[in-house]
XYZ file of N, CA, C and O in Angstrom:
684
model
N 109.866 -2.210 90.676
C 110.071 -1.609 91.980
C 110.745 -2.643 92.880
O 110.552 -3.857 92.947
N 111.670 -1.777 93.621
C 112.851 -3.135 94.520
C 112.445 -2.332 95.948
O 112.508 -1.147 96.275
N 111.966 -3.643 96.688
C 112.091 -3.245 98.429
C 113.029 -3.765 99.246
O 113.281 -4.955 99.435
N 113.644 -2.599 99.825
C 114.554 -3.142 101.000
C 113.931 -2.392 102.615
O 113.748 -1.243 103.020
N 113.778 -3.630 103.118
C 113.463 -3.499 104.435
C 114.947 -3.591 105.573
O 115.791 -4.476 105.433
N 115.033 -2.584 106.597
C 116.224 -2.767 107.441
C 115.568 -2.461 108.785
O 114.664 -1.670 109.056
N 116.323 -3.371 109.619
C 115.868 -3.308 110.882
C 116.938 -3.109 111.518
O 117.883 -2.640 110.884
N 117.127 -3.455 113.191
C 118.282 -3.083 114.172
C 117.712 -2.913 114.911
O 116.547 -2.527 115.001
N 119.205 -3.452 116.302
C 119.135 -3.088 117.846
C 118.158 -4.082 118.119
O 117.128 -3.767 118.714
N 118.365 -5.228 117.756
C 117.711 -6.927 118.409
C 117.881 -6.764 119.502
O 116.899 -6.499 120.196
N 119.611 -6.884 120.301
C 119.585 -6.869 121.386
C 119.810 -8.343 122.358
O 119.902 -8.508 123.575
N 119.840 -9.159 121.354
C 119.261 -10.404 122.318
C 118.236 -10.956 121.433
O 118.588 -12.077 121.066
N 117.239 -10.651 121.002
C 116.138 -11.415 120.957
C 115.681 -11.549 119.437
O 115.064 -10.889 118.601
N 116.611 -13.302 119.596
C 115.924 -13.868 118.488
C 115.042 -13.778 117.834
O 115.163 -13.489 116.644
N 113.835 -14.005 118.430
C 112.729 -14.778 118.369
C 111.661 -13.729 117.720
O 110.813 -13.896 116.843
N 112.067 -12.466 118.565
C 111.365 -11.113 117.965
C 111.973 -10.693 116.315
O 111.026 -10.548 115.542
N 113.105 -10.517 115.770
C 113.450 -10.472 115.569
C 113.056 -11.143 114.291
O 112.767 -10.340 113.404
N 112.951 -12.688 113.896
C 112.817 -14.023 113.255
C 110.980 -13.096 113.337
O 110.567 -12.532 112.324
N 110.514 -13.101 114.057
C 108.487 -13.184 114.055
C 108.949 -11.678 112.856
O 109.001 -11.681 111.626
N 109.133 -10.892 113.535
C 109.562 -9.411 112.483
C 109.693 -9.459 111.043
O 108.818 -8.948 110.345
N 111.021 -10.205 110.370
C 111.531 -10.376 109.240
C 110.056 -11.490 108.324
O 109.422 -11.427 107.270
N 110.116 -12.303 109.407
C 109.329 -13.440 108.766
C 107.499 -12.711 108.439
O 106.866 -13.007 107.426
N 107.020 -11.875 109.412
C 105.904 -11.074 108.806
C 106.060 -10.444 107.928
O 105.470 -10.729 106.886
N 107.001 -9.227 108.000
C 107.495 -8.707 106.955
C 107.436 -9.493 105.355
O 106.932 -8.719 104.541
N 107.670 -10.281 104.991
C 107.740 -10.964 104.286
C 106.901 -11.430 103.629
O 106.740 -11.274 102.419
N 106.017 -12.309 104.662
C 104.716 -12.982 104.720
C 104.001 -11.945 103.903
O 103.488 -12.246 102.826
N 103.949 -10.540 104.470
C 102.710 -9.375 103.502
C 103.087 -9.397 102.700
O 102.624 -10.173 101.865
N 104.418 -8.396 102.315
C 104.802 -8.408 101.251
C 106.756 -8.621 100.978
O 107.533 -7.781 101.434
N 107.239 -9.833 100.203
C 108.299 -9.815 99.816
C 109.086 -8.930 99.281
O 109.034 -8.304 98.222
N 110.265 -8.972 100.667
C 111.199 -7.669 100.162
C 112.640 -8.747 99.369
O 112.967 -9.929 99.468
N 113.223 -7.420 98.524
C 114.144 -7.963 97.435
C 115.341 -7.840 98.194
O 116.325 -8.456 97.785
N 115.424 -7.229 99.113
C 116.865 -6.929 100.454
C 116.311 -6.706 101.647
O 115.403 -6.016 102.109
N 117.106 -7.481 102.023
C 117.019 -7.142 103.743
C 117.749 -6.761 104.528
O 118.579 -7.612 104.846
N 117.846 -5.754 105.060
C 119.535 -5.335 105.859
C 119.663 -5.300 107.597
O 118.798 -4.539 108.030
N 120.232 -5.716 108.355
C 120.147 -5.980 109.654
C 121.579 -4.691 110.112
O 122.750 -4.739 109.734
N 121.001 -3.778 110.906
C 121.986 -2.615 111.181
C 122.865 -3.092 112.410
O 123.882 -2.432 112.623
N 122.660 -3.894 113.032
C 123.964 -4.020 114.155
C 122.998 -4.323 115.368
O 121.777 -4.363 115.221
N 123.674 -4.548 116.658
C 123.555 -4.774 118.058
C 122.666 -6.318 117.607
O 121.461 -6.066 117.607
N 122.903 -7.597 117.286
C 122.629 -8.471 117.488
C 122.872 -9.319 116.365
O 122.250 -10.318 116.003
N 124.060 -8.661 115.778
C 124.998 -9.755 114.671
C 124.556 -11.412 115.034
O 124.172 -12.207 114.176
N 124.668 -11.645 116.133
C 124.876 -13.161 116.464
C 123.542 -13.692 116.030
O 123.613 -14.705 115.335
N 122.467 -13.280 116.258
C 121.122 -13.434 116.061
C 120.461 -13.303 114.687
O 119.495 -13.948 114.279
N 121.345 -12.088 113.867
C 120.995 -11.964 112.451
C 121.509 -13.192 111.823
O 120.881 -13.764 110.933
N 122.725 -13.636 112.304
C 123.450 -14.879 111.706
C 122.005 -16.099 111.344
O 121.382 -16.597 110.406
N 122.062 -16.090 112.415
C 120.797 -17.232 113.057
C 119.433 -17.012 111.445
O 119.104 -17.693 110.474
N 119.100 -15.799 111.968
C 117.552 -15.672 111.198
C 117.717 -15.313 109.795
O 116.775 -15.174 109.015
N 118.898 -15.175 109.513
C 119.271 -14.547 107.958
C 119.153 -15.946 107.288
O 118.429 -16.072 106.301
N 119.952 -17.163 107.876
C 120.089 -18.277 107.286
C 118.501 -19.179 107.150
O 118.291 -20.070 106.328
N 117.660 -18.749 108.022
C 116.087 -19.506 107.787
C 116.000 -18.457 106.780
O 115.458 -19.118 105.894
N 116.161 -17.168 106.227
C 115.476 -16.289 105.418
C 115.603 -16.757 104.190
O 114.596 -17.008 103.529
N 116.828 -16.943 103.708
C 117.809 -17.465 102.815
C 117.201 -18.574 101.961
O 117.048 -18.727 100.749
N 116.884 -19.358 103.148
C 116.448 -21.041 102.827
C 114.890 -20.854 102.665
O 114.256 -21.656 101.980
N 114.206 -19.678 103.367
C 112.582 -19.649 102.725
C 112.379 -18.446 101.714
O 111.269 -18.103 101.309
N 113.617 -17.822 101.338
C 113.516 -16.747 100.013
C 114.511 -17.094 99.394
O 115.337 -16.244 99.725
N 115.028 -17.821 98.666
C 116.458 -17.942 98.170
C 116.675 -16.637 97.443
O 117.751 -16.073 97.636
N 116.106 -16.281 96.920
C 116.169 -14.847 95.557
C 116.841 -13.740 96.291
O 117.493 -12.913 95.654
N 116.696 -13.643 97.960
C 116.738 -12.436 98.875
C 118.322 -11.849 98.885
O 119.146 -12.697 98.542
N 118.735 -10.842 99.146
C 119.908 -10.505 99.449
C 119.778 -10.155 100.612
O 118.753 -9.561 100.946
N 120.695 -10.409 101.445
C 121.049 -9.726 102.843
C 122.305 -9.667 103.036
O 123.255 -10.340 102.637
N 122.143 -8.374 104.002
C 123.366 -7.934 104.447
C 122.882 -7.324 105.646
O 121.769 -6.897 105.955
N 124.270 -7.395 106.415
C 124.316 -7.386 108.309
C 125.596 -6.428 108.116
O 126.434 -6.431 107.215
N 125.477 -5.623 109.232
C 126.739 -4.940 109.788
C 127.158 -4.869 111.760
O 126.350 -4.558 112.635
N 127.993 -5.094 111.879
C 128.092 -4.681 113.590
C 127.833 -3.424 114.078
O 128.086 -2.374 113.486
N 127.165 -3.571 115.511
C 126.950 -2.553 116.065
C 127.728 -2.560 117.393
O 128.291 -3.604 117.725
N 127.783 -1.711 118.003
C 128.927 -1.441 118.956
C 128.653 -2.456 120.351
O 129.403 -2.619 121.313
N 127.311 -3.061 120.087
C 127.224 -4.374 121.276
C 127.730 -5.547 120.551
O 127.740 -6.660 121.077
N 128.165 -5.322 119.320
C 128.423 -6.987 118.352
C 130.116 -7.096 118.252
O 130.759 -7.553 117.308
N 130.751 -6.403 119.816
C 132.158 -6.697 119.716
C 132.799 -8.053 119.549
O 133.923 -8.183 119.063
N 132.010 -9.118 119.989
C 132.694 -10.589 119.719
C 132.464 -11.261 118.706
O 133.011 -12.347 118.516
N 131.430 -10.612 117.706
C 130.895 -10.976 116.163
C 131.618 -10.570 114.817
O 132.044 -9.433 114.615
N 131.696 -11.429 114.076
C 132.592 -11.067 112.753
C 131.610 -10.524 112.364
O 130.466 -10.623 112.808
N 132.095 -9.749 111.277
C 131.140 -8.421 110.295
C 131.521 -7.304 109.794
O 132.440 -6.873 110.491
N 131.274 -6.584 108.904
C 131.844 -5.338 108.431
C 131.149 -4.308 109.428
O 130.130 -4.445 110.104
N 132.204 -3.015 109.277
C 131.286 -2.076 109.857
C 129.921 -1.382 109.323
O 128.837 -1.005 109.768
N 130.691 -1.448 107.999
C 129.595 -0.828 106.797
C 129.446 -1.629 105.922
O 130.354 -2.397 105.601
N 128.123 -1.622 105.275
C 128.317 -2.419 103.863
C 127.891 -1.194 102.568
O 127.677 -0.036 102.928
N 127.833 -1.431 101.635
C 127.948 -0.484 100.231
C 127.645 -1.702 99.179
O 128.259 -2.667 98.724
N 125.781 -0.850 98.995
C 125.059 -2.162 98.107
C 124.317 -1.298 96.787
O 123.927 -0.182 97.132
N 124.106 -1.595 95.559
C 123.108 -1.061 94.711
C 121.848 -2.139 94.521
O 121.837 -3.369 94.478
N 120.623 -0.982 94.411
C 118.987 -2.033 94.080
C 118.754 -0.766 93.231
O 118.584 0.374 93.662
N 118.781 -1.278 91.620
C 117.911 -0.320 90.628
C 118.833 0.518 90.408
O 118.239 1.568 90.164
N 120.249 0.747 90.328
C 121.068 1.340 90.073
C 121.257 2.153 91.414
O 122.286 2.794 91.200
N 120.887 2.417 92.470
C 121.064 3.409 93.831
C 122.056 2.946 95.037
O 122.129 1.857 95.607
N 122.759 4.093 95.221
C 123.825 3.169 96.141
C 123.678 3.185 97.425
O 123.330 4.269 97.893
N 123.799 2.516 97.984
C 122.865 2.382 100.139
C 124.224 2.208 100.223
O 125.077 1.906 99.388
N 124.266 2.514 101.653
C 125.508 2.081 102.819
C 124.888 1.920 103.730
O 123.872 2.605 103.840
N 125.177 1.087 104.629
C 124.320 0.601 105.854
C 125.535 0.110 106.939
O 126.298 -0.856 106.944
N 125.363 1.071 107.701
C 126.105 0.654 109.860
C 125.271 0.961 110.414
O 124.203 1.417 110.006
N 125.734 0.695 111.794
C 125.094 1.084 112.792
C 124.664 2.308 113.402
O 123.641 2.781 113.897
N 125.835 2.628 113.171
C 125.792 4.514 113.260
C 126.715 5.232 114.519
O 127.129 6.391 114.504
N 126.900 4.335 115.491
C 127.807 4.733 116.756
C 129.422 5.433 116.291
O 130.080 6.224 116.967
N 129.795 4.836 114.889
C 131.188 5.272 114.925
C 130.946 6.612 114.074
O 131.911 7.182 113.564
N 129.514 7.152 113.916
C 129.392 8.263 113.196
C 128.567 9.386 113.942
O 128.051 10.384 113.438
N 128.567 8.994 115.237
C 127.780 10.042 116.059
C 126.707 10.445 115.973
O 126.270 11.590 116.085
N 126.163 9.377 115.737
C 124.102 9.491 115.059
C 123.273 10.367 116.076
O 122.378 11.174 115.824
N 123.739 10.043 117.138
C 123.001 10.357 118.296
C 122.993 11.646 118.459
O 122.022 12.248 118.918
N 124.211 12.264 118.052
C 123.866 14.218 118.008
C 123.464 14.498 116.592
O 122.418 15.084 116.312
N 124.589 13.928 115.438
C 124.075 14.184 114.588
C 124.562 13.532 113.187
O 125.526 12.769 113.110
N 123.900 13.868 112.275
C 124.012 12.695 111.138
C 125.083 13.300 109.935
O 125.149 12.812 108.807
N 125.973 14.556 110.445
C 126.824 15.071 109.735
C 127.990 14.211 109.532
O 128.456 14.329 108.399
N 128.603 13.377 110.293
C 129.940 12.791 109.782
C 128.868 11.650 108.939
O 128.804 12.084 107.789
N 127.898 10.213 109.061
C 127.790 9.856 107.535
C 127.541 10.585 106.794
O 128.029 10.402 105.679
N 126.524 11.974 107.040
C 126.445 12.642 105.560
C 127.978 12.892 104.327
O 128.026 13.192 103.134
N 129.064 12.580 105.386
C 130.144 12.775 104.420
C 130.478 11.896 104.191
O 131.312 11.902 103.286
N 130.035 10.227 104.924
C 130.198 9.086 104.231
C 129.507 9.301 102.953
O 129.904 9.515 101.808
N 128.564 9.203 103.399
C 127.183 8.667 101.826
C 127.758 9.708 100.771
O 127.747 9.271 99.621
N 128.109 10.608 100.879
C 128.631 11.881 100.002
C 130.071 11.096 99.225
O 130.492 10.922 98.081
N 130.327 10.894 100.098
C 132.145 10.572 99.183
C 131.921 9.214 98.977
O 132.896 8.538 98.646
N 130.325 8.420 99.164
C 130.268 6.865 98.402
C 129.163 7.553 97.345
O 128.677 6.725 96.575
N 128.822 8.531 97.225
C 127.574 8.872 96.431
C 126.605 8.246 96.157
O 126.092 7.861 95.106
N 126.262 8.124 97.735
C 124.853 7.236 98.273
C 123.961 7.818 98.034
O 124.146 9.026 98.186
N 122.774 7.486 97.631
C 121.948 8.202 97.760
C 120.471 7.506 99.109
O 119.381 8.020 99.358
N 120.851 6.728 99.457
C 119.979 5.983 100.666
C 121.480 6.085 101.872
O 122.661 6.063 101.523
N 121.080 6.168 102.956
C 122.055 5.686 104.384
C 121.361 4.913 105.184
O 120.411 5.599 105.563
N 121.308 3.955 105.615
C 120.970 3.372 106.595
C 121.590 3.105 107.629
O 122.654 2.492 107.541
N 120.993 3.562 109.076
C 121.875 3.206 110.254
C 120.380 3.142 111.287
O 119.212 3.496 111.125
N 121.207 2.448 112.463
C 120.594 2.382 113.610
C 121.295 2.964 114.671
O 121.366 4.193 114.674
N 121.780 2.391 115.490
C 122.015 2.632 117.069
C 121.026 4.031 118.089
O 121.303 4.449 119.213
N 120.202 4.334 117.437
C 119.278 5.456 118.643
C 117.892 4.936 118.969
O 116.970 5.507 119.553
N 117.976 3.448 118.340
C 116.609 3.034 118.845
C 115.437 4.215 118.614
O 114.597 4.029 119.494
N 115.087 5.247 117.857
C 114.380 5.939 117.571
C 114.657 6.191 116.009
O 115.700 6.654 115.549
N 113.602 5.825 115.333
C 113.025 5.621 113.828
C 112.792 7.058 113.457
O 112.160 7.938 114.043
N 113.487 7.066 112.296
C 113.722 8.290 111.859
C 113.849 8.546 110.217
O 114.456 7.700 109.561
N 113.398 9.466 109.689
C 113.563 9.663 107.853
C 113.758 10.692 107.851
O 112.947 11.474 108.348
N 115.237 11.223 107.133
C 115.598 12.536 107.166
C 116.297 12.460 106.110
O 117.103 11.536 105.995
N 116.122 13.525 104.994
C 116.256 14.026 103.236
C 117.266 14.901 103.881
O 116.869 15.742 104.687
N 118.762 14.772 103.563
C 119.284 15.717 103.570
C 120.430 15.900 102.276
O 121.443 15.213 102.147
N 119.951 17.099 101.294
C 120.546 17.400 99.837
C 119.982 16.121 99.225
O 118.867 15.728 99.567
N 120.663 15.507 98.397
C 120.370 14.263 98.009
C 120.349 12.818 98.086
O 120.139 11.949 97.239
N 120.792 12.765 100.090
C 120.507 11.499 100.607
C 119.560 11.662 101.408
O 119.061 12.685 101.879
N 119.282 10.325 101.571
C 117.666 9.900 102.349
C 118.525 9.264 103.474
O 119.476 8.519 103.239
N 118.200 9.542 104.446
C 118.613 8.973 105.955
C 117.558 8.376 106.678
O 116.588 8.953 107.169
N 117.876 6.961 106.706
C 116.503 5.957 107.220
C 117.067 5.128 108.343
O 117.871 4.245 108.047
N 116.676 5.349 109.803
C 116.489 4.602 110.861
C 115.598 3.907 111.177
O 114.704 4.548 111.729
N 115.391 2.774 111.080
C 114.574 1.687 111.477
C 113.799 1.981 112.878
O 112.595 1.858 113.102
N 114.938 2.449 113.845
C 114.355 2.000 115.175
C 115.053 0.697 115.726
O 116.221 0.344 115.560
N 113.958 0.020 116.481
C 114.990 -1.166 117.426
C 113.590 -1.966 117.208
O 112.449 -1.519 117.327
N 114.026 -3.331 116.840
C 112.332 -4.138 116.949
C 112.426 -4.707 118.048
O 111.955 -5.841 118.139
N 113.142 -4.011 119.345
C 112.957 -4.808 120.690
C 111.720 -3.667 121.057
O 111.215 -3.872 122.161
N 111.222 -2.635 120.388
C 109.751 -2.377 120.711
C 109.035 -2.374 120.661
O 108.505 -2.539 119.562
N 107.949 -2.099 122.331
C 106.601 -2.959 121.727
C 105.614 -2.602 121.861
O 105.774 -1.481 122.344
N 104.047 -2.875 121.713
C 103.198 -2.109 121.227
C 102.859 -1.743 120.011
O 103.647 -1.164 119.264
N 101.650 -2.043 119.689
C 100.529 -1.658 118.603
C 101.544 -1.183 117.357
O 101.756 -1.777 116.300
N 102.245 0.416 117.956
C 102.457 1.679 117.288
C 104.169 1.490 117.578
O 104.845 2.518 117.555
N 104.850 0.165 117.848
C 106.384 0.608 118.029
C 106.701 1.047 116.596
O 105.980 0.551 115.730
N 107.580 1.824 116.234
C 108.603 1.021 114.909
C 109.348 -0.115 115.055
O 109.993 -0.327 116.082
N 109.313 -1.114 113.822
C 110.311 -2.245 113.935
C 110.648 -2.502 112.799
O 110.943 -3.687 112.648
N 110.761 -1.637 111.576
C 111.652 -1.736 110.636
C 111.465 -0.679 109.802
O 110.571 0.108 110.113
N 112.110 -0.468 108.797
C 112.101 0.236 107.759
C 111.649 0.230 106.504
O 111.093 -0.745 107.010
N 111.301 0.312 105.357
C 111.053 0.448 104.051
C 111.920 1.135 103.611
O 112.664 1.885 104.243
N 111.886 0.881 102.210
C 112.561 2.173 101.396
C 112.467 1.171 99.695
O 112.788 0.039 99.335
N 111.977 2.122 99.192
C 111.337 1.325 97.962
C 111.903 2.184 96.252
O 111.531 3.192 95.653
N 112.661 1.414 96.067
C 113.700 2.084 94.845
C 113.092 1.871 93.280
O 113.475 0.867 92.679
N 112.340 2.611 92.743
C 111.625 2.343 91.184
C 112.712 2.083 90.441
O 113.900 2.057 90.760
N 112.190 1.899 89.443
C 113.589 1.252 87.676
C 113.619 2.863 87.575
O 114.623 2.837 86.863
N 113.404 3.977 87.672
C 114.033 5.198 87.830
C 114.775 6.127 88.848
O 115.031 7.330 88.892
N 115.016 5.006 89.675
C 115.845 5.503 90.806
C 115.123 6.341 91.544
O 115.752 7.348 91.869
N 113.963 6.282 91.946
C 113.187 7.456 92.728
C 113.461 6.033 94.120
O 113.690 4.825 94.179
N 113.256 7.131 94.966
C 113.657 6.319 96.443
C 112.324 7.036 97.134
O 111.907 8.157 96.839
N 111.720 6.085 98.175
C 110.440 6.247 98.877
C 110.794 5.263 100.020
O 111.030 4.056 99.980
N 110.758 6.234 101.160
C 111.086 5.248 102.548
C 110.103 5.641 103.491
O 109.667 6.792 103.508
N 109.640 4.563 104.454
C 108.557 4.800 105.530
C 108.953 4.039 106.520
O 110.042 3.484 106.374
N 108.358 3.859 107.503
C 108.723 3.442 108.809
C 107.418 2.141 109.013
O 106.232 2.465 109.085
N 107.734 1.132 109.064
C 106.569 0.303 109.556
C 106.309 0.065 111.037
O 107.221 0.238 111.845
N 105.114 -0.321 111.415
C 104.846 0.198 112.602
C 104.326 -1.846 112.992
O 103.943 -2.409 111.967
N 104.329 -2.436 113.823
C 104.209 -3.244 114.557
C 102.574 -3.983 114.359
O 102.449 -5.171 114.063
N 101.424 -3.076 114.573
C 100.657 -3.246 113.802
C 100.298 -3.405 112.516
O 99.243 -3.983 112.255
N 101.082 -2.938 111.569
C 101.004 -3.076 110.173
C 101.535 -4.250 109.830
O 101.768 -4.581 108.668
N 101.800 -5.091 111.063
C 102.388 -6.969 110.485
C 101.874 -7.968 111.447
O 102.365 -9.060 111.732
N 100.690 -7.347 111.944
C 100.288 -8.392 112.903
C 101.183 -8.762 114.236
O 101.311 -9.904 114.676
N 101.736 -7.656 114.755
C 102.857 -8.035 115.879
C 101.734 -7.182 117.382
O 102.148 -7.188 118.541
């Protein structure tokens, strides 16, 4: 079984951000980590301590529509266990009304995971045979925020995604 955890919409803040990934971890070690956009500059930062205290880890970052002065792809296009993810932000796909233009990304990459952020509201939505997983924003706070994602890929390609909640890492 392969875990990839994705978060988004830092915002600014390091530090939250770094405490997040680094709990995450601490419970249980994920095999990917994906950072959705709005604080490229900051993923730079905390990806490279991740790196150096998981070497085994893969990560991948994409820009979000606040990461205009940051190098980065818009999208990335990754396999864990044979399954193919794409991961942006989601602004250049109109997340915010609705998740029909990536559904024709992930479709014509024959994704079967999408990952995006930009609505700061955590979300899991099965639509045909992709799984659509929003993290949320880990600039929230409280007990019960969301501040990242799961999504957990078996050696049979079954995909299982949940939303972790702030309490479930000691935050």
């Amino acid at each position: 079984m392969k875990r990839v955890i994705a978060v988004s919409d830092s915002h600014g803040m390091e530090q939250r951000l770094r405490n997040v990934l680094f709990a995450i971890q601490e419970k249980s070690p994920a095999d990917v980590v994906v950072f959705l956009g709005d604080g490229l500059r900051e993923w730079e930062t905390v990806s490279q301590e991740l790196r150096l205290a998981h070497p085994g880890i893969k990560l991948y970052g994409v820009k979000g529509n606040n990461d205009m002065t940051a190098f980065g792809p818009d999208l990335a296009e990754f396999k864990v266990n044979g399954v193919t993810f794409i991961a942006c932000h989601g602004h250049r796909y109109g997340v915010k009304i609705t998740l029909d233009r990536l559904e024709v990304e992930a479709v014509s990459r024959e994704a079967k995971v999408a990952l995006y952020g930009h609505t700061h509201i955590a979300d899991i939505t099965n639509y045909f045979s992709c799984c659509f997983v929003n993290p949320g924003s880990i600039s929230g706070w409280g007990s019960f925020a969301p501040v990242a994602a799961e999504v957990l890929v078996d050696e049979k390609q079954k995909v299982c995604a949940r939303i972790i909640n702030a309490d479930e890492i000691g935050l």
